[in-house]
Short mmCIF file of C-alpha atoms in Angstrom, two decimals:
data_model
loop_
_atom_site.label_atom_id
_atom_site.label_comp_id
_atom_site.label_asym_id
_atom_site.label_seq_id
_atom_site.Cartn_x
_atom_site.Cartn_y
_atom_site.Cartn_z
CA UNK A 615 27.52 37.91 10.02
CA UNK A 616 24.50 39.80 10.26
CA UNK A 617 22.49 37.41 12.26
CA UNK A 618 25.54 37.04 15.06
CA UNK A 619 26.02 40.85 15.16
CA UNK A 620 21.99 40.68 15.48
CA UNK A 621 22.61 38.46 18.51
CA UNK A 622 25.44 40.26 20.18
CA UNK A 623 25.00 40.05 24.07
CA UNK A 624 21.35 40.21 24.01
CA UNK A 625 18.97 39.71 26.89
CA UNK A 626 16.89 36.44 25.25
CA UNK A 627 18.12 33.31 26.15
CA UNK A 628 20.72 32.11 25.24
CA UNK A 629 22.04 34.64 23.36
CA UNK A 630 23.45 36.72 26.58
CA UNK A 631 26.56 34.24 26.01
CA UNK A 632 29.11 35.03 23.27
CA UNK A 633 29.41 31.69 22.22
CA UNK A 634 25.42 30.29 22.35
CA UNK A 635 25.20 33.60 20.05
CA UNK A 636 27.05 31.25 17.42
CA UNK A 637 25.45 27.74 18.02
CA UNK A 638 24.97 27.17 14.51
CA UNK A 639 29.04 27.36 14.37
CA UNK A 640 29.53 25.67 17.77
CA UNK A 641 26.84 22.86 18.69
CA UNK A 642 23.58 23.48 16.85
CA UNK A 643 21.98 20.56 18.41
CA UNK A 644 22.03 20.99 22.16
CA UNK A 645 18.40 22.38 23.26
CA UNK A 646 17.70 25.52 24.78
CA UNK A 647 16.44 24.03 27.78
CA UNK A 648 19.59 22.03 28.26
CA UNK A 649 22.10 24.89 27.84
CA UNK A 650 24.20 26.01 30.89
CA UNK A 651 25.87 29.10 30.42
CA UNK A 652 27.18 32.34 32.76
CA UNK A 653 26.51 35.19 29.77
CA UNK A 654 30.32 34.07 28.77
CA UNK A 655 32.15 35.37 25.84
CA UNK A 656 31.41 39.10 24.74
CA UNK A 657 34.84 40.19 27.00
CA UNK A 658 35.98 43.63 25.44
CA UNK A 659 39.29 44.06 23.70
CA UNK A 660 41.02 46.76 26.01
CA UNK A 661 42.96 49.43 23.65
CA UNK A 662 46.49 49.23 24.58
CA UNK A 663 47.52 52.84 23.79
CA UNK A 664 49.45 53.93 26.67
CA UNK A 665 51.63 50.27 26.45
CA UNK A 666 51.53 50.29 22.52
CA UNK A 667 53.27 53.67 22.27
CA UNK A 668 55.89 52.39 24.67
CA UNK A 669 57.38 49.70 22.54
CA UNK A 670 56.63 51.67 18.88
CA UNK A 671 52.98 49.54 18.21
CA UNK A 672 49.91 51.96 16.98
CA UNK A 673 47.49 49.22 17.22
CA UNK A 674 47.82 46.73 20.23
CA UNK A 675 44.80 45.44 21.85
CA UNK A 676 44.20 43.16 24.48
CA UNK A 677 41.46 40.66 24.54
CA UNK A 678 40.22 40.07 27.87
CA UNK A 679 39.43 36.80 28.37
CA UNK A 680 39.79 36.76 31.85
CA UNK A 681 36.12 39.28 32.76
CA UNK A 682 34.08 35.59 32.05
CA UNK A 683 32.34 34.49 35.04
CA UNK A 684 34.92 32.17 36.85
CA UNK A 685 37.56 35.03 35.60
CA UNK A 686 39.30 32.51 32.66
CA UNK A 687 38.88 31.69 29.03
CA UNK A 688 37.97 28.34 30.33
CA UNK A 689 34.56 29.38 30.41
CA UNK A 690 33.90 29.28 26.66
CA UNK A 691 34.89 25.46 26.73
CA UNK A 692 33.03 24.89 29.38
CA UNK A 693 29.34 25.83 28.47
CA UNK A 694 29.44 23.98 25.70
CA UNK A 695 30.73 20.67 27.32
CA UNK A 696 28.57 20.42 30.01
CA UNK A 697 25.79 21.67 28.08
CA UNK A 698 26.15 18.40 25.83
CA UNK A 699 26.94 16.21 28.50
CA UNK A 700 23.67 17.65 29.92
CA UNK A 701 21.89 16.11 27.29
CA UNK A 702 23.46 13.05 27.00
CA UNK A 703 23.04 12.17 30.61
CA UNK A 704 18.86 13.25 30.04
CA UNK A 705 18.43 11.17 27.30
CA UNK A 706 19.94 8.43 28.55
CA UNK A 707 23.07 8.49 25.87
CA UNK A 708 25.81 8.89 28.59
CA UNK A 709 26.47 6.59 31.64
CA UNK A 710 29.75 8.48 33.40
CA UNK A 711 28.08 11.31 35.15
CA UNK A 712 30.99 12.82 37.51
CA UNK A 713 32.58 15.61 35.51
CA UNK A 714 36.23 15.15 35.97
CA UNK A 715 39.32 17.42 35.28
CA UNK A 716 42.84 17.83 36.11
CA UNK A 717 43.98 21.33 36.46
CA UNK A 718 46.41 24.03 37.18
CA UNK A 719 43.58 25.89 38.88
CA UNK A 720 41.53 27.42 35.93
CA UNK A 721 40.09 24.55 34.36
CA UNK A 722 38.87 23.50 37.86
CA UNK A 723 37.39 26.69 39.25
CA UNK A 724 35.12 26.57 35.70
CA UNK A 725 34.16 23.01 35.07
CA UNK A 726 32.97 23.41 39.03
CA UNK A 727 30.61 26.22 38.54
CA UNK A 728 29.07 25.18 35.29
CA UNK A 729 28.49 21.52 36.89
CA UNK A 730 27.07 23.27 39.83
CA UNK A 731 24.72 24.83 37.95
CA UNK A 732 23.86 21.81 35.59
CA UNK A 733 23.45 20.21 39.54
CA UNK A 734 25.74 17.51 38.14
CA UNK A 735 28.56 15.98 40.06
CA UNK A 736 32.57 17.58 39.97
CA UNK A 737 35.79 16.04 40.99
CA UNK A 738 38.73 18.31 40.07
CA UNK A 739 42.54 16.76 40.78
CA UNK A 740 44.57 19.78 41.14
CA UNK A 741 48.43 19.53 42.13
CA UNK A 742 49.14 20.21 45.66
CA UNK A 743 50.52 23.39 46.57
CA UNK A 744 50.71 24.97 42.84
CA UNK A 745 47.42 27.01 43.03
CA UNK A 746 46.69 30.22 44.31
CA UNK A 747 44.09 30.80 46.91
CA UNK A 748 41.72 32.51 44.77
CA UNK A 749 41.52 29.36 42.34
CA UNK A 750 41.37 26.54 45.15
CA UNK A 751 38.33 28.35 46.40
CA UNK A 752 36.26 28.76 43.64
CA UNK A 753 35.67 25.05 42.66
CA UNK A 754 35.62 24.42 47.03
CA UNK A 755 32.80 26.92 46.88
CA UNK A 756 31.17 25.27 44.39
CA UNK A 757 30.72 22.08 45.90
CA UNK A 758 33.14 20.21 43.83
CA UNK A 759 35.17 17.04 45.11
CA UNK A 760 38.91 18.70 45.07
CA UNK A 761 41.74 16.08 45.49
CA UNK A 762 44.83 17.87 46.14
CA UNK A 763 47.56 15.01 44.46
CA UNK A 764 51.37 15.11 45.22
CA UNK A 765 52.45 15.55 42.02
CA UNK A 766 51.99 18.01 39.00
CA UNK A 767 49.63 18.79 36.34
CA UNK A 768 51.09 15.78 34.19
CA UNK A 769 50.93 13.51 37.41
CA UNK A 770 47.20 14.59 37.74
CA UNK A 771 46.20 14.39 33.84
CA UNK A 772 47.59 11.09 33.58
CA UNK A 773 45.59 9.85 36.33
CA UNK A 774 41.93 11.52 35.17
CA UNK A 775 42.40 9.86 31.64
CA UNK A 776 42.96 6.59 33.59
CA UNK A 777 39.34 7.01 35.25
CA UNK A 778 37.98 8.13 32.08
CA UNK A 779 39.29 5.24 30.78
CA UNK A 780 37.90 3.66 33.35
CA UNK A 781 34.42 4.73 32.89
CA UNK A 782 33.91 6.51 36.28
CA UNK A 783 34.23 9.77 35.20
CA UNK A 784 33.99 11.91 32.30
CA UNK A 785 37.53 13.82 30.90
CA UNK A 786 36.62 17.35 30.83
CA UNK A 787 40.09 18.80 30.08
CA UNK A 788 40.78 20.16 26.70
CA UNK A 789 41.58 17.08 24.71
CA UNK A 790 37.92 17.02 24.70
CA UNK A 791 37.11 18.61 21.22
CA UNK A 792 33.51 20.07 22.97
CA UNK A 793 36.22 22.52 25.10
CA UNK A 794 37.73 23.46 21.45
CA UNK A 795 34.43 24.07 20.11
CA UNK A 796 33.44 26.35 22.45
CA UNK A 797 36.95 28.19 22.75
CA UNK A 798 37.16 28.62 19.02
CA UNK A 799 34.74 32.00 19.70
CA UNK A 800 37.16 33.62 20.63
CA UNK A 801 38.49 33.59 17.42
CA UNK A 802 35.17 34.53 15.74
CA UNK A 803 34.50 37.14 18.82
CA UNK A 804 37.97 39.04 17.82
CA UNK A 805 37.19 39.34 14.45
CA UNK A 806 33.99 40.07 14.90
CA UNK A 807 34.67 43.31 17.81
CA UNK A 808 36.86 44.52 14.37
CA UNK A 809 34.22 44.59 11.74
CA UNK A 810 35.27 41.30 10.39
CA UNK A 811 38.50 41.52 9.93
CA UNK A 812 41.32 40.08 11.00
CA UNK A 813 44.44 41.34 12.87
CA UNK A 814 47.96 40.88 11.88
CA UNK A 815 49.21 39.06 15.06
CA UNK A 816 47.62 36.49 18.07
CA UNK A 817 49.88 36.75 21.16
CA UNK A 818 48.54 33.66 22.86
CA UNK A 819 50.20 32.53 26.44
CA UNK A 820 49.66 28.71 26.38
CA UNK A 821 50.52 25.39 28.60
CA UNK A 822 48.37 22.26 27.45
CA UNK A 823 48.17 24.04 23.92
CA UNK A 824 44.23 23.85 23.62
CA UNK A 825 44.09 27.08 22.79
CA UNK A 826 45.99 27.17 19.99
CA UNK A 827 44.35 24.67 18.65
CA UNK A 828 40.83 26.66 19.48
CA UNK A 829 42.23 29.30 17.51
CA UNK A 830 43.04 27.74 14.77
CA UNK A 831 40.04 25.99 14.34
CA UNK A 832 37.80 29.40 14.35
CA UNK A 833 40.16 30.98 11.88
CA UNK A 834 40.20 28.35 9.42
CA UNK A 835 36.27 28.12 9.98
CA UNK A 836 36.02 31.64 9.08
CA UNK A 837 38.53 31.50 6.12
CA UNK A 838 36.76 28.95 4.46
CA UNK A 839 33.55 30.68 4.72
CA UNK A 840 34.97 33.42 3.14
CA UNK A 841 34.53 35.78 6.23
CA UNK A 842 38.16 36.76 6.02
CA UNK A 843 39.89 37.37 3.70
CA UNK A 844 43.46 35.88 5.36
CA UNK A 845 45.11 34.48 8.84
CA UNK A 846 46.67 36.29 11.39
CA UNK A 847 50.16 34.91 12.48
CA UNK A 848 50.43 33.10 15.51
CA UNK A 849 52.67 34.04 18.33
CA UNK A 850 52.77 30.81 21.11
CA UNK A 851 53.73 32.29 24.02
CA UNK A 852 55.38 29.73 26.71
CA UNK A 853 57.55 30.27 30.17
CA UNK A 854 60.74 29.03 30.38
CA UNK A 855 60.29 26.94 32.97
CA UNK A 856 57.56 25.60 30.95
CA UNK A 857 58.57 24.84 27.29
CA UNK A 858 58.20 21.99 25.45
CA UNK A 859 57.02 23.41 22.21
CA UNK A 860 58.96 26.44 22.43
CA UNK A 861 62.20 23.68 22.37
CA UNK A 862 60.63 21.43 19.58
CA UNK A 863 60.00 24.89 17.51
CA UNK A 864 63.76 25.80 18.05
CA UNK A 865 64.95 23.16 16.84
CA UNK A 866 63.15 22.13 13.88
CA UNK A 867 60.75 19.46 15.14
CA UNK A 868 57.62 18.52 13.86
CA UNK A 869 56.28 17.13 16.99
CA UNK A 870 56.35 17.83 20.78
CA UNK A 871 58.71 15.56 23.17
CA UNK A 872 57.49 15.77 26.63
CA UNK A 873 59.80 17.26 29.27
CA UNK A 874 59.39 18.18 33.14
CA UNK A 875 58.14 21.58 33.96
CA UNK A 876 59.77 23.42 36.18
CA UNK A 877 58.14 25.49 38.99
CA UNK A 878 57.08 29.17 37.44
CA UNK A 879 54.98 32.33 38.00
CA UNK A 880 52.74 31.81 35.25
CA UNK A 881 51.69 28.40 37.26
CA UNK A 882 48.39 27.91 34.86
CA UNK A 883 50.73 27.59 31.69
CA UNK A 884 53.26 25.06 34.29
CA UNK A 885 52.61 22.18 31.67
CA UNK A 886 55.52 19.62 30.26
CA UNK A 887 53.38 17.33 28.40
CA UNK A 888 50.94 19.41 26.84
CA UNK A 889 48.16 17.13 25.55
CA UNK A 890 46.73 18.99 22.38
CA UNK A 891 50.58 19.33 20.84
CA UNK A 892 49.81 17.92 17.84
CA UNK A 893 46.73 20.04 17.07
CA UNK A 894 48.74 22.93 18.36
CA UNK A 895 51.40 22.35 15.63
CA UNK A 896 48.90 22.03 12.96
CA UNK A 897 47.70 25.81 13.97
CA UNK A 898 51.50 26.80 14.15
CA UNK A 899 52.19 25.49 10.34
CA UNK A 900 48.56 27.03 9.68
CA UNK A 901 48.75 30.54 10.68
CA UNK A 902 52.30 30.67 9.74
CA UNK A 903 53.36 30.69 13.57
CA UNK A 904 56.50 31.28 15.62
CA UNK A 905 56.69 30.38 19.26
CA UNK A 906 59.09 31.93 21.81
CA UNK A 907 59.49 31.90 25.32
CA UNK A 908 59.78 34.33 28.32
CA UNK A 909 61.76 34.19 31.63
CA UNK A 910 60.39 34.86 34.86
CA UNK A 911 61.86 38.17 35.53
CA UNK A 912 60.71 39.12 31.84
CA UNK A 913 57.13 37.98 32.79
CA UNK A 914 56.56 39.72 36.07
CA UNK A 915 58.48 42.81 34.65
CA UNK A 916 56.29 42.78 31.84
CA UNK A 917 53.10 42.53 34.00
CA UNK A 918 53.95 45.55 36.25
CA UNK A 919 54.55 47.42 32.86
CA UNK A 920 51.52 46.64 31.41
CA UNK A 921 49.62 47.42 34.97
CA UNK A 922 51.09 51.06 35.17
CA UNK A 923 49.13 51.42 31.68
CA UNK A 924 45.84 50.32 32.71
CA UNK A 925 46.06 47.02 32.56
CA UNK A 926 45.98 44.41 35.45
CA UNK A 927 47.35 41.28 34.14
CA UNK A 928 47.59 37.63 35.19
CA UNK A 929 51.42 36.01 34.85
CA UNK A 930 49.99 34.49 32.08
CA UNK A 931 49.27 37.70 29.76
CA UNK A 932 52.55 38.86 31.13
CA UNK A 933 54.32 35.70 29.30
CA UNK A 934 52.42 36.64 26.40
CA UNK A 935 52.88 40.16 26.71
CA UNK A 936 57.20 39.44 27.30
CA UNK A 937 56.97 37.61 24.42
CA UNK A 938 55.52 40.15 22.25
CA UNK A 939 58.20 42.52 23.24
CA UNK A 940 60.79 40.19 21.96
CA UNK A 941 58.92 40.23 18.74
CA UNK A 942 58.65 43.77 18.04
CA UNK A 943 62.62 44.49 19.24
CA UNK A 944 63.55 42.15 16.58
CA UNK A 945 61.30 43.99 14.29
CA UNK A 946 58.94 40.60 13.34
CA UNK A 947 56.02 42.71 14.37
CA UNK A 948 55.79 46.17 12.34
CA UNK A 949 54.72 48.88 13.61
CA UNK A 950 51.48 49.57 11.75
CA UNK A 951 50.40 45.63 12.62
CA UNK A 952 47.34 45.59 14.44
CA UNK A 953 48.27 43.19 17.09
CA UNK A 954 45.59 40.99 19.74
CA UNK A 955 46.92 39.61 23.07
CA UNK A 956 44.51 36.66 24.47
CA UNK A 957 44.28 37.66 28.19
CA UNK A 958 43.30 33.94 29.92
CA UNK A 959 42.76 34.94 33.18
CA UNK A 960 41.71 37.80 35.89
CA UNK A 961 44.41 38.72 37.46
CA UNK A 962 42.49 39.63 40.44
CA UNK A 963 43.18 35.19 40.64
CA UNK A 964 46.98 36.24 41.28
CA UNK A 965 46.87 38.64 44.02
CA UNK A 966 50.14 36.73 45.70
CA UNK A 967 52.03 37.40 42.83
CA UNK A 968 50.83 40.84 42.89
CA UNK A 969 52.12 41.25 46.15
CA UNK A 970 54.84 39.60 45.96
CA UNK A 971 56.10 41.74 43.12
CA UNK A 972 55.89 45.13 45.00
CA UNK A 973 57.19 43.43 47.91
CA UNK A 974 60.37 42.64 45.90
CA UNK A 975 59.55 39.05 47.07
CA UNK A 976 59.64 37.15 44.21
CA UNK A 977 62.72 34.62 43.93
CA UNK A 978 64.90 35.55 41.11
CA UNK A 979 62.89 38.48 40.46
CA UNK A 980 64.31 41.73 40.19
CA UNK A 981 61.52 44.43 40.14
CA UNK A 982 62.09 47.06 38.51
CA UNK A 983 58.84 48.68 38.86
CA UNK A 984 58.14 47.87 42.44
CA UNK A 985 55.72 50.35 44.37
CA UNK A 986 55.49 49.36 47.94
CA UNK A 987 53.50 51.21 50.09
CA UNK A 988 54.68 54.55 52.16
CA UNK A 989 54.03 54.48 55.65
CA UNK A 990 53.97 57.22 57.98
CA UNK A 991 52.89 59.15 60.93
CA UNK A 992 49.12 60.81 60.54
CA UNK A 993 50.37 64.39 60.03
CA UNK A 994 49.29 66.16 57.57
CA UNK A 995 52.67 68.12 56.43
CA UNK A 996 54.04 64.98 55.99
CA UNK A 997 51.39 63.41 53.92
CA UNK A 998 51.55 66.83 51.92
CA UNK A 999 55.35 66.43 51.44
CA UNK A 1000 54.67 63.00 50.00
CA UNK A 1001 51.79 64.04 47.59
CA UNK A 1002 54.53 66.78 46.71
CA UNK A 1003 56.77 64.57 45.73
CA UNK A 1004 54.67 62.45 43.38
CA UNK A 1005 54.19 65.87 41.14
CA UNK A 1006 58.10 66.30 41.13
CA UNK A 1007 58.67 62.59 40.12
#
C-alpha cells in the first residue's frame, strides 16, 4: 500500500501511469524499455454532491474513467497488452504482429494510439454507421487500417477471432485476459483514492462484460491480500436495447444466451453476445450483484440531469447513472452507502447525442431538460430582458 501510494502519478518512468504504478499486481515482467503507456489511470473520482442530494445519496462519486488519453477506460487494457505484445514480437516469442480489434468505437480509437506509439501495425473492424465522429477519427488519425463492415459489433467480433484464429492478426478485444489485467486498476485505483477502503456499491455500464470481470478480479485480488476488509456490491448496468445479461439475471439463469442488439444511444454498450459473460457472472455471484437495465429516454434524461450538476456524461454513464436511480427508489441502495459510478468514456466522444438532446432530436426521446439556444436581435435591452429572466427562473 505504501509503496503504490509512494508511486502515485509520479514523474519517473513508468510510474506517471496508474496502472505501471502497480506492475507487481499487473505484469511484473514486461521491461521498462518495452512499456507503452499515455500516463493512464490516476482519473479523479468527481464528488457527486449536487446529483447525490437530488435522489437522497450523501456519498455518490463518480469515477472518471473517461479523462485517459483516448478519453475511455480502454486505455488501462490497452498499455498493458501492447506492452507485452511489444516484447513478444522483440524477442522473437510472437509471430502475428497486426494488432486487431473489433469495436463499437472505444476499443478502436485506443488499441490505435497505443500501437501507434509501439510503431506496430492496427486494423480495427468497426460496424458501419454505429460510431460517432469523434471515435472514427481517432484510430483514422492514428494511422490504423479501419474496415467499416456491414454488420454489428457481433458480425465484426466473430470475424477478428476468425483471423486470430487464423494467425494473421492478434485479438486485442477483451477476451484477452492482458485487457483484464490492466482494467482490474481500476478497482485497486478506487479503493485506493478512499484510503483503502471499499465503497458500498459499483454502478458499472457494460456491453461485452469485460469490465465486470476486471472488477472482479481487482477486488478479489485485494480481498485476499487482506487490503479490504469486504466487497462492494455490483450493480451491471445494461440498455434495453442491449440486454442479454440483464434477461438471463431476470430470470434465474446461470449463463448468458446470446440475443440481437437493438440500435441504442449508449452505442459502445450495443452488444448481444457479450464475450466475457461467463467471467461476468462469476463477478455477479462474487460481489453479490444485481443487474438492471435502463431505457433510452431514462438514459439521455439521466445524462442531462447529471450534466446540470457538473457532470458531462457519455450515454454510457447515463445507463449507469438511470440504473442507479432505479436502485435507490426501490430503496436497495441506502442512503448513507457510499456509492462509485465507473464513467467509461468522455463524453466530449458524444457531442451528436449532446446535440441532439437539446435539439429535442432524439427518436423516442422526450427531453425533459432540453436547453436550446435563444436567438435574438443584437440589442442590448433585449439581451438584458433575457439575462432577467434567468434570475426569475
Amino acid at each position: 500500500m505504501k509503496l503504490f501510494d509512494d508511486r502515485w502519478m509520479r514523474t519517473q518512468w513508468p510510474y506517471g501511469s496508474g496502472v505501471w504504478g502497480k506492475r507487481e499486481w499487473v505484469a511484473p515482467d514486461v521491461s521498462d524499455e518495452d512499456i507503452v503507456s499515455t500516463s493512464e489511470g490516476g482519473t479523479n473520482v468527481f464528488w457527486a454532491d449536487r446529483l447525490g442530494k437530488e435522489i437522497g445519496l450523501r456519498d455518490l462519486w463518480i469515477k472518471l474513467c473517461g479523462n485517459s488519453h483516448t478519453g475511455s477506460f480502454k486505455d488501462l487494457g490497452m498499455t498493458v497488452l501492447v506492452s507485452v505484445v511489444r516484447q513478444a514480437v522483440r524477442q522473437g516469442d510472437l509471430s502475428a504482429r497486426v494488432l486487431c480489434c473489433a469495436s463499437t468505437g472505444d476499443t478502436s480509437a485506443s488499441l490505435a494510439a497505443y500501437g501507434a506509439a509501439a510503431g506496430m501495425p492496427v486494423a480495427v473492424l468497426l460496424p458501419r454507421g454505429m460510431v460517432s465522429a469523434a471515435q472514427l477519427v481517432q484510430p483514422l488519425a492514428h494511422g490504423a487500417r479501419v474496415l467499416a463492415l456491414d454488420t454489428d459489433f457481433d458480425g465484426c467480433m466473430a470475424i477478428v477471432k476468425e483471423l486470430a484464429r487464423r494467425g494473421l492478426v492478434y485479438l486485442a478485444n477483451s477476451m484477452n485476459p492482458l485487457r483484464i489485467e490492466g482494467q482490474k486498476t481500476v478497482a485497486i485505483e478506487i479503493v485506493q483514492q478512499f484510503d483503502w477502503e471499499s465503497p458500498d456499491w459499483i454502478i458499472l455500464p457494460s456491453g461485452n462484460l469485460g469490465n465486470a470481470a476486471a472488477l472482479y478480479a481487482g477486488f478479489r485480488m485485494m480481498l485476499d491480500l487482506g487490503l479490504v476488509a469486504r466487497m462492494p456490491r455490483l450493480c451491471v448496468a445494461q440498455a434495453e436495447r442491449a440486454n442479454p445479461m440483464y434477461r438471463a439475471f431476470v430470470a434465474g439463469k446461470t449463463a448468458v444466451e446470446p440475443i440481437h442488439a437493438e440500435t441504442t444511444l449508449a452505442s459502445a454498450i450495443q452488444i448481444g453476445n457479450p464475450v466475457s459473460a461467463p467471467r461476468a457472472m462469476a463477478a455477479l455471484k462474487g460481489m453479490n450483484g444485481v443487474v438492471e437495465q435502463a431505457t433510452e429516454e431514462e438514459l439521455a434524461d439521466a445524462c442531462a440531469r447529471a450534466d446540470r450538476t457538473g457532470l458531462y456524461t457519455c450515454p454510457h454513464t447515463g445507463v449507469a447513472l438511470a440504473c442507479l436511480f432505479k436502485l435507490r427508489s426501490r430503496g436497495l441502495v441506502e442512503p448513507g452507502q457510499r456509492v462509485v459510478v465507473v464513467s467509461t468514456a468522455n463524453g466530449l466522444k458524444f457531442t451528436e447525442f449532446k446535440v441532439g438532446y437539446h435539439e429535442g432530436r432524439l427518436a423516442g426521446v422526450q427531453a425533459s431538460r432540453a436547453n436550446a439556444p435563444v436567438v435574438m436581435d443584437a440589442d442590448v435591452e433585449r439581451v438584458a430582458g433575457a439575462i432577467e429572466g434567468i434570475q426569475r427562473s
